Short mmCIF file of C-alpha atoms in Angstrom, two decimals:
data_model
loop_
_atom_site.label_atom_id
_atom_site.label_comp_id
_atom_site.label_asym_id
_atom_site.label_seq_id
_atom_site.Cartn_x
_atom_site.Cartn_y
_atom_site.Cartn_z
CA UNK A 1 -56.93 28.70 21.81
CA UNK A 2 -56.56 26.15 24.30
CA UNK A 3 -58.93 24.61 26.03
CA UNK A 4 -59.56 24.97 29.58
CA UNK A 5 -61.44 21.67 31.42
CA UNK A 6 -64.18 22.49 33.32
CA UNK A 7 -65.37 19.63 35.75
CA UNK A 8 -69.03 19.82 36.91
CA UNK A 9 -69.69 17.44 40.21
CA UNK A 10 -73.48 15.78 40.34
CA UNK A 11 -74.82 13.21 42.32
CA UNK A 12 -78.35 11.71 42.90
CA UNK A 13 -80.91 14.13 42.89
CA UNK A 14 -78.61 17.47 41.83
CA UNK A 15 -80.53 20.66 40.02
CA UNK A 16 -80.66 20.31 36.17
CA UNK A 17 -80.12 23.86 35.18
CA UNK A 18 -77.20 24.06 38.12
CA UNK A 19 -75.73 22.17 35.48
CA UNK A 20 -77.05 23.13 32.01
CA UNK A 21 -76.98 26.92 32.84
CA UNK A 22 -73.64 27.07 32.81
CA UNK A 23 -72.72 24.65 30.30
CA UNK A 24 -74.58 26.36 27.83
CA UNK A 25 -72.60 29.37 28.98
CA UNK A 26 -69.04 27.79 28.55
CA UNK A 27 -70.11 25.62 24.85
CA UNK A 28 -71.97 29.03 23.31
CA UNK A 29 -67.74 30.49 24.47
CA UNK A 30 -66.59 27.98 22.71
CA UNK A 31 -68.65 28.53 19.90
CA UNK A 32 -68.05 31.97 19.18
CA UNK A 33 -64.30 32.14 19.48
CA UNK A 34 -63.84 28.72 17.90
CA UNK A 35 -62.72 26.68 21.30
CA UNK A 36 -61.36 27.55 24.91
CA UNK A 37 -63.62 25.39 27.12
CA UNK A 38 -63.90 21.61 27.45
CA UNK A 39 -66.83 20.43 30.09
CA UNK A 40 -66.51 16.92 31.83
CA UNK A 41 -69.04 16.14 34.58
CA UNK A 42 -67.82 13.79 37.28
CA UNK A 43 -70.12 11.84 39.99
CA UNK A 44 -68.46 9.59 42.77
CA UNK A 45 -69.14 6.57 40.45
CA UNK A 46 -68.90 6.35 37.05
CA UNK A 47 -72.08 6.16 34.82
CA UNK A 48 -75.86 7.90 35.14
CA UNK A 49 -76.50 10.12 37.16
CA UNK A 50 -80.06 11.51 38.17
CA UNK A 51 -81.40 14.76 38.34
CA UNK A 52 -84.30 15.95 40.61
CA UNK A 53 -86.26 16.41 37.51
CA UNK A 54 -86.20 12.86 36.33
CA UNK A 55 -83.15 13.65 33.73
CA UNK A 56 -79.89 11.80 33.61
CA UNK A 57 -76.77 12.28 32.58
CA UNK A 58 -73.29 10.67 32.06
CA UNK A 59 -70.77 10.98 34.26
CA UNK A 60 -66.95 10.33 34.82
CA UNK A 61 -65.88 9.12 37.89
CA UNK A 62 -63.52 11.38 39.78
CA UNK A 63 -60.38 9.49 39.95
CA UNK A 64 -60.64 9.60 36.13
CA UNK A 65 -59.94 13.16 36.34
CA UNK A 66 -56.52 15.27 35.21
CA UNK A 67 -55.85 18.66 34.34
CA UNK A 68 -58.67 20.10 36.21
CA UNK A 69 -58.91 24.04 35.55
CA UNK A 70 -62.40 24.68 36.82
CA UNK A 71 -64.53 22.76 39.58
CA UNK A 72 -67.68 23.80 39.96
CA UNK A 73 -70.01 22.06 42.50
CA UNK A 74 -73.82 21.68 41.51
CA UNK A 75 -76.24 22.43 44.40
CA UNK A 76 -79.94 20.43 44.00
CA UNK A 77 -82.25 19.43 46.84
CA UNK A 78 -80.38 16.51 47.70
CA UNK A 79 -77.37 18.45 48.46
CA UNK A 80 -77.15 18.08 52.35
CA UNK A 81 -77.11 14.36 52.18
CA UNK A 82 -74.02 14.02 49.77
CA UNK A 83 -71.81 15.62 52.79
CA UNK A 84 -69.99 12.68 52.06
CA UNK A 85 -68.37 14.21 48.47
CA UNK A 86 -66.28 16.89 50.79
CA UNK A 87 -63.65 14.87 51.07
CA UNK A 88 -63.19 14.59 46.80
CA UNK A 89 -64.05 17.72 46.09
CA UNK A 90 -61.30 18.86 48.53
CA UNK A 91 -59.43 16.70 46.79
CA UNK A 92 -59.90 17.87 43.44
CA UNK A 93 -60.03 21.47 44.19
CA UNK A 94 -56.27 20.83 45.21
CA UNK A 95 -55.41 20.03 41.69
CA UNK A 96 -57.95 23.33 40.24
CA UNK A 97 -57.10 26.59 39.29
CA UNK A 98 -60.32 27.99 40.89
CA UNK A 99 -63.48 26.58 42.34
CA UNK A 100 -67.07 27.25 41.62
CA UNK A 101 -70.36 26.63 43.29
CA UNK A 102 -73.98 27.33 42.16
CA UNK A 103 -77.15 27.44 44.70
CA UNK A 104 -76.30 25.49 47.50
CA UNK A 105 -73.44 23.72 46.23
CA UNK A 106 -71.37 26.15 48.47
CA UNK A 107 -72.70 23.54 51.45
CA UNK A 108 -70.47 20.91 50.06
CA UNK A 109 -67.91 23.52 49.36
CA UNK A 110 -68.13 24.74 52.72
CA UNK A 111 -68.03 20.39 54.32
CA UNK A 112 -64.68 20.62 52.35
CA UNK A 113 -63.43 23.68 53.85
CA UNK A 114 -62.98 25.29 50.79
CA UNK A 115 -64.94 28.57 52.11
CA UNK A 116 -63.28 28.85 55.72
CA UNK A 117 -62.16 32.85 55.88
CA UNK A 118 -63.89 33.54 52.87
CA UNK A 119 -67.49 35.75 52.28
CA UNK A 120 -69.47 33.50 50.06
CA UNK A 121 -73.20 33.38 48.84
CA UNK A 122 -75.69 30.50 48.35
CA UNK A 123 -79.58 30.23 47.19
CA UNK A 124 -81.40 32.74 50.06
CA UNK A 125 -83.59 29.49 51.15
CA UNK A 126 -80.56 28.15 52.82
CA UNK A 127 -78.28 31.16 53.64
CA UNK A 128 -78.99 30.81 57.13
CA UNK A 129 -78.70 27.25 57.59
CA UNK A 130 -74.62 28.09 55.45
CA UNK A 131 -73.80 30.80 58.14
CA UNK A 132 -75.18 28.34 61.14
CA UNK A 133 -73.63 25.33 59.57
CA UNK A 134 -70.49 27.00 59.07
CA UNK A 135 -69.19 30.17 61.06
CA UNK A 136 -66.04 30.48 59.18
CA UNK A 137 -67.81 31.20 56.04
CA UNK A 138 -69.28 35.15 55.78
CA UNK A 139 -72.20 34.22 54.66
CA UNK A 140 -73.95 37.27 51.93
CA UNK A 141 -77.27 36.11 50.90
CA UNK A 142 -78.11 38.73 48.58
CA UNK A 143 -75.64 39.15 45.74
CA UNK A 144 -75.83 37.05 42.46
CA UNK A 145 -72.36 35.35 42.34
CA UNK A 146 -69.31 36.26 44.98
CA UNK A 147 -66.07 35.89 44.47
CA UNK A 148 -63.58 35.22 46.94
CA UNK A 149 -59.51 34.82 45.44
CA UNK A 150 -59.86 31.31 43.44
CA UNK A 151 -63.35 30.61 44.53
CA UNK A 152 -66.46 31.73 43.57
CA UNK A 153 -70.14 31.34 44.85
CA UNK A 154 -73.44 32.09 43.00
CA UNK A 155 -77.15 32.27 44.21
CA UNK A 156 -79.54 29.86 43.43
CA UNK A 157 -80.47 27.96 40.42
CA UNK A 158 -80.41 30.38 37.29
CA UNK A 159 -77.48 32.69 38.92
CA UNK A 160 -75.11 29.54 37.50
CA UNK A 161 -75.17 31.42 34.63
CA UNK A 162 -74.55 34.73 35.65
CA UNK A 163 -71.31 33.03 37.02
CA UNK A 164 -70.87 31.58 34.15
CA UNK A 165 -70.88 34.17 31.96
CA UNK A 166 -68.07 36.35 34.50
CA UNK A 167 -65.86 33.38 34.29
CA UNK A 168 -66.05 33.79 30.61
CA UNK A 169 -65.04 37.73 31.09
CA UNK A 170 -62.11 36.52 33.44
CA UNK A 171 -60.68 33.75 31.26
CA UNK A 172 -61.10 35.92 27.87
CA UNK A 173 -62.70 39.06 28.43
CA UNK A 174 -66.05 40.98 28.69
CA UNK A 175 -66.59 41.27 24.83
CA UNK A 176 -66.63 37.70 24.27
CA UNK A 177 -68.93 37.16 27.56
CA UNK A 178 -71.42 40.01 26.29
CA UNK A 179 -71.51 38.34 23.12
CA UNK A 180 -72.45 35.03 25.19
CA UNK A 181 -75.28 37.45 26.52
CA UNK A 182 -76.44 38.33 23.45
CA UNK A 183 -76.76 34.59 22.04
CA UNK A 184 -78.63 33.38 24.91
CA UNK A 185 -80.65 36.42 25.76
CA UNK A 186 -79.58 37.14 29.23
CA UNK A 187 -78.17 40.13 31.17
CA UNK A 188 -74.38 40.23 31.21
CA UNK A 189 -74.29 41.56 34.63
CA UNK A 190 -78.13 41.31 36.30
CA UNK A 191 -78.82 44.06 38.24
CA UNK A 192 -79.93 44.10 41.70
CA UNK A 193 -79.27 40.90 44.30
CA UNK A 194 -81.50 37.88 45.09
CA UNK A 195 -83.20 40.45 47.49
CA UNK A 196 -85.21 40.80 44.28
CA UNK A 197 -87.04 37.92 43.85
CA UNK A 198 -87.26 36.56 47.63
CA UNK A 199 -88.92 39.44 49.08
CA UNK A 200 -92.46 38.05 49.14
CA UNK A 201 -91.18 34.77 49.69
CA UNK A 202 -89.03 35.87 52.60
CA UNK A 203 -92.13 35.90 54.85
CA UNK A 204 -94.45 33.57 56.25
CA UNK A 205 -97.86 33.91 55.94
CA UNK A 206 -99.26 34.99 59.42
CA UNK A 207 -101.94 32.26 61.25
CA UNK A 208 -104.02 34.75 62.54
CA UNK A 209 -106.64 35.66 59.99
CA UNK A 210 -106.63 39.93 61.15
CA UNK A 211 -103.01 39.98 60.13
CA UNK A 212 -103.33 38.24 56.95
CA UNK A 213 -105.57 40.80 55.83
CA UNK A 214 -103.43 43.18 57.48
CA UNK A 215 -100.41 42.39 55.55
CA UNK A 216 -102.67 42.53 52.42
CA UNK A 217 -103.94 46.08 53.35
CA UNK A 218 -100.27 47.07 53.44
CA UNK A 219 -99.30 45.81 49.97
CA UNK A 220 -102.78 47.18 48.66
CA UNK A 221 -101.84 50.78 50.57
CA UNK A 222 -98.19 52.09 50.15
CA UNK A 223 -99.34 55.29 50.54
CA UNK A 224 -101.33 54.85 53.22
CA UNK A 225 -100.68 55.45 57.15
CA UNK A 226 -98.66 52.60 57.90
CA UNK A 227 -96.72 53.08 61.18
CA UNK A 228 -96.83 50.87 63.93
CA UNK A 229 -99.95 52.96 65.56
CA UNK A 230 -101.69 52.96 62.79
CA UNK A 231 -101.22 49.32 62.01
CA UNK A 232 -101.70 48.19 65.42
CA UNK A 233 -105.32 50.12 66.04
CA UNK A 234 -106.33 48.34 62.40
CA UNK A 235 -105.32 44.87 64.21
CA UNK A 236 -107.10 46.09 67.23
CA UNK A 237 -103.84 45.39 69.29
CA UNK A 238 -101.67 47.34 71.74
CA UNK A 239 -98.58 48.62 69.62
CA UNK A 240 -95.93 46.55 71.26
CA UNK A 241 -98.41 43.54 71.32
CA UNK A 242 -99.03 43.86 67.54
CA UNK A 243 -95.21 44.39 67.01
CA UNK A 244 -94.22 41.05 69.30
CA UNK A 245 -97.15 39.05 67.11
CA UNK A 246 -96.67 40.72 63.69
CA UNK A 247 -92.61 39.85 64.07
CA UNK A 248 -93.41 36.23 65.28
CA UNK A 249 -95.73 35.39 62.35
CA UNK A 250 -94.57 37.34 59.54
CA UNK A 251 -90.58 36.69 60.38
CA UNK A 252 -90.11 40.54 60.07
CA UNK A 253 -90.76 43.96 61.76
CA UNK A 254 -94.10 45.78 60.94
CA UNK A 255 -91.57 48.64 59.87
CA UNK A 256 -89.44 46.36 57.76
CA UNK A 257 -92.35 44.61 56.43
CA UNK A 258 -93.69 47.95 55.02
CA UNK A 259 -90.34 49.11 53.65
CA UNK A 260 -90.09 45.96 51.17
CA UNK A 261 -93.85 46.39 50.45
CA UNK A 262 -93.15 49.99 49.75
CA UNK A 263 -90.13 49.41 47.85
CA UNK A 264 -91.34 46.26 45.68
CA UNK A 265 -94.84 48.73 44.68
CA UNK A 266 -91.84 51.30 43.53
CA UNK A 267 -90.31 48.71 41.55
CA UNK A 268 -93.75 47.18 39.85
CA UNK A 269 -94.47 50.90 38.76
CA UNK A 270 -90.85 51.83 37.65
CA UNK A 271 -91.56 48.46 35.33
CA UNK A 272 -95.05 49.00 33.99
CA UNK A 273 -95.37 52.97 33.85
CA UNK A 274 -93.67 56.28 32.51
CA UNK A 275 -94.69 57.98 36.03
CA UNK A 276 -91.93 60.74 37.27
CA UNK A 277 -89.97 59.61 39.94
CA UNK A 278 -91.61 61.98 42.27
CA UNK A 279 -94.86 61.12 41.91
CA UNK A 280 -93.85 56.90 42.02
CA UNK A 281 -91.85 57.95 45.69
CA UNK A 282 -94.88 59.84 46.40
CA UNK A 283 -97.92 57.02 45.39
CA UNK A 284 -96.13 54.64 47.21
CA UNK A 285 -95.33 55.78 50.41
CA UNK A 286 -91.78 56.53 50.26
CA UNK A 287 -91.94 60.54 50.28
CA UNK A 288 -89.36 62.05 47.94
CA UNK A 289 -87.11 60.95 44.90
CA UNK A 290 -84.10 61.02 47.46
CA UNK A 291 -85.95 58.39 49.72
CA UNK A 292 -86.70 56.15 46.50
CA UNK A 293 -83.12 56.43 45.77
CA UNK A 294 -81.68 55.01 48.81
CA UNK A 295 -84.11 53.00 48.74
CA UNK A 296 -82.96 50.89 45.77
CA UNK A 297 -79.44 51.51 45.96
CA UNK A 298 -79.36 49.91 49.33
CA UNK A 299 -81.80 47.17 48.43
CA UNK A 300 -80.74 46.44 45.23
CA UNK A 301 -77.96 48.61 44.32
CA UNK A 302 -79.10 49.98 40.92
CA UNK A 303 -81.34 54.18 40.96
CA UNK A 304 -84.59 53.38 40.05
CA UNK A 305 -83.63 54.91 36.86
CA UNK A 306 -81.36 52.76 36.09
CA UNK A 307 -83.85 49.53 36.84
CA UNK A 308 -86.29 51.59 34.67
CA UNK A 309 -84.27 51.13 31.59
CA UNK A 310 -83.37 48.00 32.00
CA UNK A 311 -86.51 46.15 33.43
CA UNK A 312 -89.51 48.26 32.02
CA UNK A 313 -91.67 46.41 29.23
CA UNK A 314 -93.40 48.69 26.60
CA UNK A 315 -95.53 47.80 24.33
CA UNK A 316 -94.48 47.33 20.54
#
């Protein structure tokens, strides 16, 4: 089997596991079927290279480089201030059969123009500041990975390997990529977007001491009455007062607000409990099965039985 080359860019300050996610994905490949992938990582300069976390690693420099079948672009904190690389990686992607990014590594893919035309995802921290940076990128902050003809984007941090792992299915197909999985005990294809785990992150946490217990009352009360009268006599507002102040502090709607809260307190008990799916639509505020369902599909496009099955944890 030959092996294909996969170059990994770094610099100063890039994220660890941007890098050893998916190298652990491509060597456990190579393991298993006895070769197929060679990885080289590649800095401007040859020599160490730093990670955020105090770790450093070897690099090539890029002028070293031939043969180039895979780039993929590490994202890290430090990210926006190596603008700079565009110009190499451009450069390099020229001579690769496809290009990779993981977390926001697509901003240095998009500096090189590499995502102009094409719909392209990032870590949901900076998805925004992509789509403002960049308005010829279609910017999709929720799925996992993306891809996009020759180039591919993934979310942030750990979703490297979930890339990794469908470049493996592309270059020498899924059986070999579950069995990848399987080794290092992780989902072949996760279910469900980034919308998953940025939900409670997604919003601020309000100034005004009546709304942050508000906002606690509505996680605490799915069931509960929680439409914008309701919410607004409990904050002892007018309703479009409480809407303008609850949107300005929060970052989101009252009504959108409760919909996540809703949703995530269908998700905790689909994960922890046996309940019927009526009753689980029912205790937390989201009426019948049918509402559930859309619910998830359009949040996180699995049925909540299907995340039952894969995300519940019984006991032994």
């Amino acid at each position: 089997m030959r092996d294909r080359r996969i170059v990994a860019v770094v610099y100063d300050g890039f994220q660890l596991l941007d890098l050893a996610g998916p190298a652990d994905v491509f060597a456990t490949a190579a393991l298993i079927a006895g070769g197929g992938y060679r990885l080289d990582v590649a800095a401007a300069t040859a020599g160490p290279v730093r990670a955020h976390n105090g770790v450093t690693t070897a690099a090539v420099a890029f002028d070293e480089l031939t043969d180039i079948d895979t780039l993929l672009v590490t994202g890290g904190l430090s990210a926006s201030r190596h603008l700079a690389l565009a110009g190499p990686i451009a450069a390099l992607a020229r001579r690769a059969r496809r290009v990779a990014s993981v977390c926001n590594g697509a901003l240095l893919l998009a500096e090189a123009g590499l995502l102009d035309g094409r719909r392209a995802t990032t870590h949901w921290l900076v998805a925004e500041d992509l789509a403002a940076g960049y308005p010829r990128v279609e910017v999709d902050a929720d799925p996992i990975y993306v891809r996009d003809g020759a180039v591919w984007t993934s979310a942030g941090v750990t979703a490297g390997i979930d890339l990794a792992l469908a470049l493996v299915a592309e270059d020498h197909g899924v059986a070999l990529a579950a069995d990848v999985a399987r080794g290092l005990v992780v989902y072949l294809h996760r279910p469900g977007g980034q919308s998953q785990f940025s939900t409670a992150m997604r919003t601020a946490v309000p100034r005004s001491e009546p709304l942050r217990e508000l906002r606690a009352y509505i996680d605490a009360n799915p069931a509960a009455d929680l439409s914008v009268p309701a919410l607004a006599r409990r904050a002892a507002m007018s309703e479009r007062h409480f809407s303008r102040v609850f949107t300005r502090q929060v970052g989101m709607s009252p009504g959108r607000y409760v919909e996540h809260s809703r949703a995530d307190a269908a998700r905790r008990l689909l994960e922890a409990t046996d309940a019927p799916l009526a009753r689980i639509a029912r205790d937390c505020g989201l009426g019948l099965p049918e509402t559930l369902y859309r619910t998830f599909r359009r949040r996180w496009r699995i049925s909540p039985a299907d995340y039952r099955r894969r995300f519940q944890q019984k006991e032994a």
